[in-house]
Tab-separated table of C-alpha atoms in Angstrom:
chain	number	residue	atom	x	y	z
A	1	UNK	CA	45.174	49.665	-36.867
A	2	UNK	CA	44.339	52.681	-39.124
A	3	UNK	CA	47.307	54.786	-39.697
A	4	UNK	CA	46.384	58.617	-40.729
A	5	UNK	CA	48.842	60.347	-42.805
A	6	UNK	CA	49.438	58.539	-44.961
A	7	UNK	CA	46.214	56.844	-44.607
A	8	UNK	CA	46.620	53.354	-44.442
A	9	UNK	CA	45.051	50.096	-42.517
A	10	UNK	CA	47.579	47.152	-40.718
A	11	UNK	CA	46.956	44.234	-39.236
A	12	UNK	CA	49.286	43.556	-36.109
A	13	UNK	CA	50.016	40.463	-34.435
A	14	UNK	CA	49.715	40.446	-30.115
A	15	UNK	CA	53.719	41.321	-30.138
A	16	UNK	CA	53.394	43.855	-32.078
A	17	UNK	CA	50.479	45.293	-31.013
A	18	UNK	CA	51.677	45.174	-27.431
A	19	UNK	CA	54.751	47.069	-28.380
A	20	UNK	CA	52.436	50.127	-30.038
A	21	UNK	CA	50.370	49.995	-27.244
A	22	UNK	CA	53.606	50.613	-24.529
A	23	UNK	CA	56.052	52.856	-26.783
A	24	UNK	CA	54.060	56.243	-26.375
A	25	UNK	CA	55.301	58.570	-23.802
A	26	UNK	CA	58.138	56.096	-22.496
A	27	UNK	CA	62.012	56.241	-22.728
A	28	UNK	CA	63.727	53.612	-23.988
A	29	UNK	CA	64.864	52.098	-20.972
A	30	UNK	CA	60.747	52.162	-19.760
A	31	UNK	CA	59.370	50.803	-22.701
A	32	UNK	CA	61.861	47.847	-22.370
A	33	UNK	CA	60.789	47.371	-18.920
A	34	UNK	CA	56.980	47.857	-19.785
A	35	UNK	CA	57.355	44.998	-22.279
A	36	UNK	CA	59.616	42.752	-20.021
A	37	UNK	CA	56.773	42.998	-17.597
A	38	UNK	CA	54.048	42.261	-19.705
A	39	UNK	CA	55.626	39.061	-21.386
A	40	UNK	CA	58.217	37.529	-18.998
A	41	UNK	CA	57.157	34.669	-18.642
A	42	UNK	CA	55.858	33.091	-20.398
A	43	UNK	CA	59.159	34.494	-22.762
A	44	UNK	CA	62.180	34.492	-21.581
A	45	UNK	CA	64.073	37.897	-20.779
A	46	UNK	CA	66.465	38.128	-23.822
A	47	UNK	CA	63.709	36.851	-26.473
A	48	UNK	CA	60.947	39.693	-25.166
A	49	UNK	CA	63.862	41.925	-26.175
A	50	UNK	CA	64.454	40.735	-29.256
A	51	UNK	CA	60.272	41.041	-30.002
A	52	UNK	CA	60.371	44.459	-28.817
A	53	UNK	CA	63.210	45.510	-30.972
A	54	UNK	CA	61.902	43.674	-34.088
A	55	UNK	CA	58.328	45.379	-33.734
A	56	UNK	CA	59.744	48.835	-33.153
A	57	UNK	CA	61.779	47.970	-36.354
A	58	UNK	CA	58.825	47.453	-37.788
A	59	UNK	CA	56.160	49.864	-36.334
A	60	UNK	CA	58.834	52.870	-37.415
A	61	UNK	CA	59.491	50.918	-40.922
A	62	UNK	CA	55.655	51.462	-41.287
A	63	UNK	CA	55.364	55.317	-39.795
A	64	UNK	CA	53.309	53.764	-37.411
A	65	UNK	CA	55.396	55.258	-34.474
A	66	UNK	CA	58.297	58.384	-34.964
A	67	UNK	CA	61.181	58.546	-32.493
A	68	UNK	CA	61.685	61.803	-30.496
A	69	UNK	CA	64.999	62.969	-30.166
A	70	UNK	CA	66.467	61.206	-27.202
A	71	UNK	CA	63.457	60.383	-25.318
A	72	UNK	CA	61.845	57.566	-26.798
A	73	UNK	CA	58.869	57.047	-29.557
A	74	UNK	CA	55.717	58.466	-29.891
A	75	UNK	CA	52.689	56.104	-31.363
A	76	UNK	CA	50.606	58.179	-34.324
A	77	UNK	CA	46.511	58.604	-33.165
A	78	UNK	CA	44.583	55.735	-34.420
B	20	UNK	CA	37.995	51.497	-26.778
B	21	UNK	CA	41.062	53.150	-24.535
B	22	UNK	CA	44.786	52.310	-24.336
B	23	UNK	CA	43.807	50.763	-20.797
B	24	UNK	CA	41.357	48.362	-22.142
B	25	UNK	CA	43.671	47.334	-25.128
B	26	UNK	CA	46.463	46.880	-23.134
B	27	UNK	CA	44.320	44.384	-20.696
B	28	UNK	CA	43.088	43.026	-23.808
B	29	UNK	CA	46.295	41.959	-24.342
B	30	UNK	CA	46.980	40.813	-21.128
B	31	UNK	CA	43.996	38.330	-21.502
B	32	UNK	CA	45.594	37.124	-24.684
B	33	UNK	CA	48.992	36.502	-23.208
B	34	UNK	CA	47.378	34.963	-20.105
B	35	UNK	CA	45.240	32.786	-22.537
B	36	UNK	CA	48.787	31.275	-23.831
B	37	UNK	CA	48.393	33.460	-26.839
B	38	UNK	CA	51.912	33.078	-28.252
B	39	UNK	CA	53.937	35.702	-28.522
B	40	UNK	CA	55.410	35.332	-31.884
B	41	UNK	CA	57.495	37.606	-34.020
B	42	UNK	CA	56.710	40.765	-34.085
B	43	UNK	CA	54.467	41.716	-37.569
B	44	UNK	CA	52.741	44.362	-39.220
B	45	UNK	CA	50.717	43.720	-42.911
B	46	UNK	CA	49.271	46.367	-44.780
B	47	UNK	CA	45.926	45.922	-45.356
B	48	UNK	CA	43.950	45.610	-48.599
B	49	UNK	CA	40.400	46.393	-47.909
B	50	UNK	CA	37.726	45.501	-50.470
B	51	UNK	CA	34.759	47.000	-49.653
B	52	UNK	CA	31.570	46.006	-51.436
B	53	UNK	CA	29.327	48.191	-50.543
B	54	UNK	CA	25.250	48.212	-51.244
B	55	UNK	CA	24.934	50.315	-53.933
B	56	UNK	CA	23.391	47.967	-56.418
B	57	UNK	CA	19.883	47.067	-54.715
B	58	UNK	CA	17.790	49.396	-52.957
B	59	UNK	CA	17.165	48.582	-49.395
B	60	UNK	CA	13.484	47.751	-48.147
B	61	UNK	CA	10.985	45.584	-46.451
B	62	UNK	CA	8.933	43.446	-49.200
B	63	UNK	CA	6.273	43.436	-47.216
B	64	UNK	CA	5.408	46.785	-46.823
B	65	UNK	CA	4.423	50.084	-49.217
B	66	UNK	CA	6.452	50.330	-52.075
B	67	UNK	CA	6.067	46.592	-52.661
B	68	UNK	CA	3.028	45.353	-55.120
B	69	UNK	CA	0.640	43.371	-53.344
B	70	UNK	CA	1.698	40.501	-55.498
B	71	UNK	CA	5.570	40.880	-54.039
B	72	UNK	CA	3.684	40.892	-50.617
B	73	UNK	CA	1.562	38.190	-51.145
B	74	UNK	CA	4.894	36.680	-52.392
B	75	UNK	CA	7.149	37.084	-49.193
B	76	UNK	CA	4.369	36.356	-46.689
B	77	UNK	CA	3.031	32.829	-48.553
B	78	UNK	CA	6.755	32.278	-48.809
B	79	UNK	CA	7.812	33.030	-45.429
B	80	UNK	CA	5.167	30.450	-43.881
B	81	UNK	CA	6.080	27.736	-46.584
B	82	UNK	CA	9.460	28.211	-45.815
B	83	UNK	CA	10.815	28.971	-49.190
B	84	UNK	CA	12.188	32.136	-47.887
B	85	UNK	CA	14.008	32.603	-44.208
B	86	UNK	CA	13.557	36.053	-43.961
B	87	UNK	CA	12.779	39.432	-45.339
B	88	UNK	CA	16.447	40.176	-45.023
B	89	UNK	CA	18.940	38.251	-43.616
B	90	UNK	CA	22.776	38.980	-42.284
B	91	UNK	CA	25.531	36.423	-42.442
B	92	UNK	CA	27.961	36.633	-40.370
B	93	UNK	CA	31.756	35.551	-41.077
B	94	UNK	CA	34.278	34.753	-38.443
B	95	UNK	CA	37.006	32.663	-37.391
B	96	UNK	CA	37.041	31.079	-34.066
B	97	UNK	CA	39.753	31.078	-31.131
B	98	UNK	CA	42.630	28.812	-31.719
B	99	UNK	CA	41.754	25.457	-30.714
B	100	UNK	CA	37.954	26.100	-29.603
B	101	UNK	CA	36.469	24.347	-32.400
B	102	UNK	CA	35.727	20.907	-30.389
B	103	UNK	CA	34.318	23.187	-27.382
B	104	UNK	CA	32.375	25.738	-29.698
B	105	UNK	CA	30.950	22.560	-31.130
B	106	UNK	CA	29.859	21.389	-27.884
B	107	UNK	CA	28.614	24.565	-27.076
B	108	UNK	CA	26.383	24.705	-30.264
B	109	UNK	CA	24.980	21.451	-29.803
B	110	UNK	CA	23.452	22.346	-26.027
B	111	UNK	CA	22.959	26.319	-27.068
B	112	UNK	CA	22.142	26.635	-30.467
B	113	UNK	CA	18.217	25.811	-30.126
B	114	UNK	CA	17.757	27.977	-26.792
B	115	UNK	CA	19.431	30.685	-28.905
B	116	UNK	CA	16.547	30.460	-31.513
B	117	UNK	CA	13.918	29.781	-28.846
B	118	UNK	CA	14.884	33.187	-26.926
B	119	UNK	CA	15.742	35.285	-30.171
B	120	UNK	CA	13.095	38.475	-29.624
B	121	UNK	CA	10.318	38.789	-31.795
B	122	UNK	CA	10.973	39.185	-35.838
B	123	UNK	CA	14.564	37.775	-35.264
B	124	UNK	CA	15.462	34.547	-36.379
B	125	UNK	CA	18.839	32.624	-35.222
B	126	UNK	CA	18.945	30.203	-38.338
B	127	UNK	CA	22.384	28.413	-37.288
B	128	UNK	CA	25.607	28.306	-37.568
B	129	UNK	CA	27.697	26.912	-40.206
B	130	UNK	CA	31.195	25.460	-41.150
B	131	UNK	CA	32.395	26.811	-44.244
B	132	UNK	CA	33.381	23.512	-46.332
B	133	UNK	CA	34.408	25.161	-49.639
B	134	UNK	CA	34.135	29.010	-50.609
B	135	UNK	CA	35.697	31.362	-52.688
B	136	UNK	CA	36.374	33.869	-50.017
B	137	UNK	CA	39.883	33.540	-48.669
B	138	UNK	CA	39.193	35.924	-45.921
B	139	UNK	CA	35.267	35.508	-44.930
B	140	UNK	CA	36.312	33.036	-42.203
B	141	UNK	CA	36.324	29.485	-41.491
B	142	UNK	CA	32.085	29.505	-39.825
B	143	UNK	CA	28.945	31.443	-40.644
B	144	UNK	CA	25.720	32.350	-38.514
B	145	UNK	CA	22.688	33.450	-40.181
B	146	UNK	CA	20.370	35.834	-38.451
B	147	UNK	CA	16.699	36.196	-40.223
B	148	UNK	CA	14.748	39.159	-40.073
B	149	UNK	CA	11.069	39.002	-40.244
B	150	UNK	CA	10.976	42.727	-40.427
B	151	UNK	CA	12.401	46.013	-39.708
B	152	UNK	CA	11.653	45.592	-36.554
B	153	UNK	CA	13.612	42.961	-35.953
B	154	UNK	CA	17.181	45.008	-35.776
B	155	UNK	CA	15.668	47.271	-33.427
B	156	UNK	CA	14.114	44.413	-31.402
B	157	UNK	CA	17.550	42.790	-31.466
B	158	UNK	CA	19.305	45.924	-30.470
B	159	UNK	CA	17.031	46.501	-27.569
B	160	UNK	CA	17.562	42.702	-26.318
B	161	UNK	CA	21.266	42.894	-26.266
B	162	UNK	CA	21.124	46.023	-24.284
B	163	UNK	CA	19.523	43.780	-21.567
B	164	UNK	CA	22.113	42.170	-20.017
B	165	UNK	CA	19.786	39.952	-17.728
B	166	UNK	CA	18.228	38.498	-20.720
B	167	UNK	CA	18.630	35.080	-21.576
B	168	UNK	CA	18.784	35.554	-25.095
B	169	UNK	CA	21.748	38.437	-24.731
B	170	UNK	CA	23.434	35.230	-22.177
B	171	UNK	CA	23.866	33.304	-25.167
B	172	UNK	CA	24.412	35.638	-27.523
B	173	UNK	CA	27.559	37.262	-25.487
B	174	UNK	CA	28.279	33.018	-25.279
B	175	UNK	CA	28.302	32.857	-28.834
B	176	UNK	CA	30.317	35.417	-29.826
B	177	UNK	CA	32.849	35.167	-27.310
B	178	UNK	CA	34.376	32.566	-29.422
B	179	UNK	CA	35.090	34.247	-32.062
B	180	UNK	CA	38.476	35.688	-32.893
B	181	UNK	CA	38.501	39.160	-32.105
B	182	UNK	CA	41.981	38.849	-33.846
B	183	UNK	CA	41.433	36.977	-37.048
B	184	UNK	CA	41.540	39.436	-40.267
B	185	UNK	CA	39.185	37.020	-41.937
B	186	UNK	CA	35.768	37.753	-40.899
B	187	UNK	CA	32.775	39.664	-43.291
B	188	UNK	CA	29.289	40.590	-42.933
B	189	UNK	CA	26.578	39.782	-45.492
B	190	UNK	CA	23.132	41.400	-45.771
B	191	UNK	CA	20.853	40.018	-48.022
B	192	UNK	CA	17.386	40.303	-49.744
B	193	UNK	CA	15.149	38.277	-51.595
B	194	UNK	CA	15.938	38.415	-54.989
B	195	UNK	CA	12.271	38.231	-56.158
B	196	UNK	CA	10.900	41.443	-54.402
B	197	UNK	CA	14.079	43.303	-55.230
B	198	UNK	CA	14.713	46.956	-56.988
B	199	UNK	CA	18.140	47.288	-59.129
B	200	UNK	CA	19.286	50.639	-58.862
B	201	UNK	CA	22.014	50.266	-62.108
């Protein structure tokens, strides 16, 4: 995953990569359903949740996604 | 590729039992050795001394040399394919050659027992180029999707791990026909 400014290349495992690929354009609320949907099974509810939190921890540690006031994240262009 | 086809990607890798593991994100280090050293041509043709072509060709038919360029490919496999890629090898790998189009050469694929490249992957496959052709003949089969050879071909490389950071490319030329730039 190449992100642009500033311009730098990560490698993301399927959890994370999932959660990049759901966070743009969704509340919070929507993105944890999006997830939920997409790995329950074979995870169980409350461990998908703790992925998704953990890679948006990380994805915004790494500027790879910025929040937007009060509506959710937006993923940078890769 | 679009978000729609990565996100089925994904799907396909959580449906394969993929595991979904905690969450992480490396940087990247890329090294990137790029071809400036040797200038890139076919030793059999003009700009090479009739010596150099004499050379590749007598060389080519003895079977000193394997090609007038070849391209390794690295990779690393799907988890837990090795025993089926293995068995897949054994009854594919000589159709593979057989139907490879003219001036291409499938010269096998490899295990990598020892190597100095942490991050080259675990198998190689070596593709031999008679020519310059041969790319474009390659290119052309591939785009044929009822071809035999392009069957096997999509076989082969759906094993390898799209995922895996370890993979690299190699293209080489014979050493004796070549031009150092610096």
């Amino acid at each position: 995953m190449f992100r642009p400014e500033p311009p730098r290349l990560f490698t993301l495992n399927t959890s994370a990569w999932l959660a990049l690929e759901l966070c743009s354009g969704r509340s919070p609320g929507e993105l944890e359903r999006a997830y939920l949907d997409e790995t329950v099974p074979p995870l169980d509810a409350e461990v998908a949740r703790r992925r998704l939190h953990d890679a948006l921890d990380l994805l915004l540690a790494n500027g790879m996604i910025e929040r937007l006031a009060g509506t959710g994240w937006h993923a940078g262009e890769a | 590729m679009e978000q729609k086809d990565r996100i089925a990607r994904l799907r396909g890798l959580i449906k394969d039992g993929r595991a979904l593991e905690r969450p992480e994100v490396e940087p990247l280090e890329p090294v990137i050795r790029s071809g400036d050293t040797f200038l890139f041509r076919d030793p059999r043709k003009r700009g090479a001394t009739a010596e150099e072509q004499d050379f590749v060709e007598g060389s080519l038919k003895d079977g000193l040399l394997v090609g007038t360029f070849i391209v390794e490919w690295g990779y690393d496999i799907k988890k837990g394919q090795h025993e089926k890629f293995r068995r897949w090898l054994l009854d594919h790998e000589r159709l593979l050659a057989l139907s490879a189009p003219e001036d291409v050469g499938y010269k096998g694929t490899y295990v990598v027992t020892s190597s100095t490249e942490k991050q080259a992957g675990d198998y190689r496959t070596i593709w031999a180029f008679a020519s310059l052709r041969g790319p474009q003949n390659l290119a052309a089969e591939v785009a044929n999707e009822h071809s035999p050879f392009t069957r096997l071909w999509n076989e082969l490389n759906q094993f390898r791990d799209g995922d895996s950071s370890n993979r690299s490319q190699q293209n080489l030329s014979p050493a004796a026909t070549s031009i150092r730039l610096v």
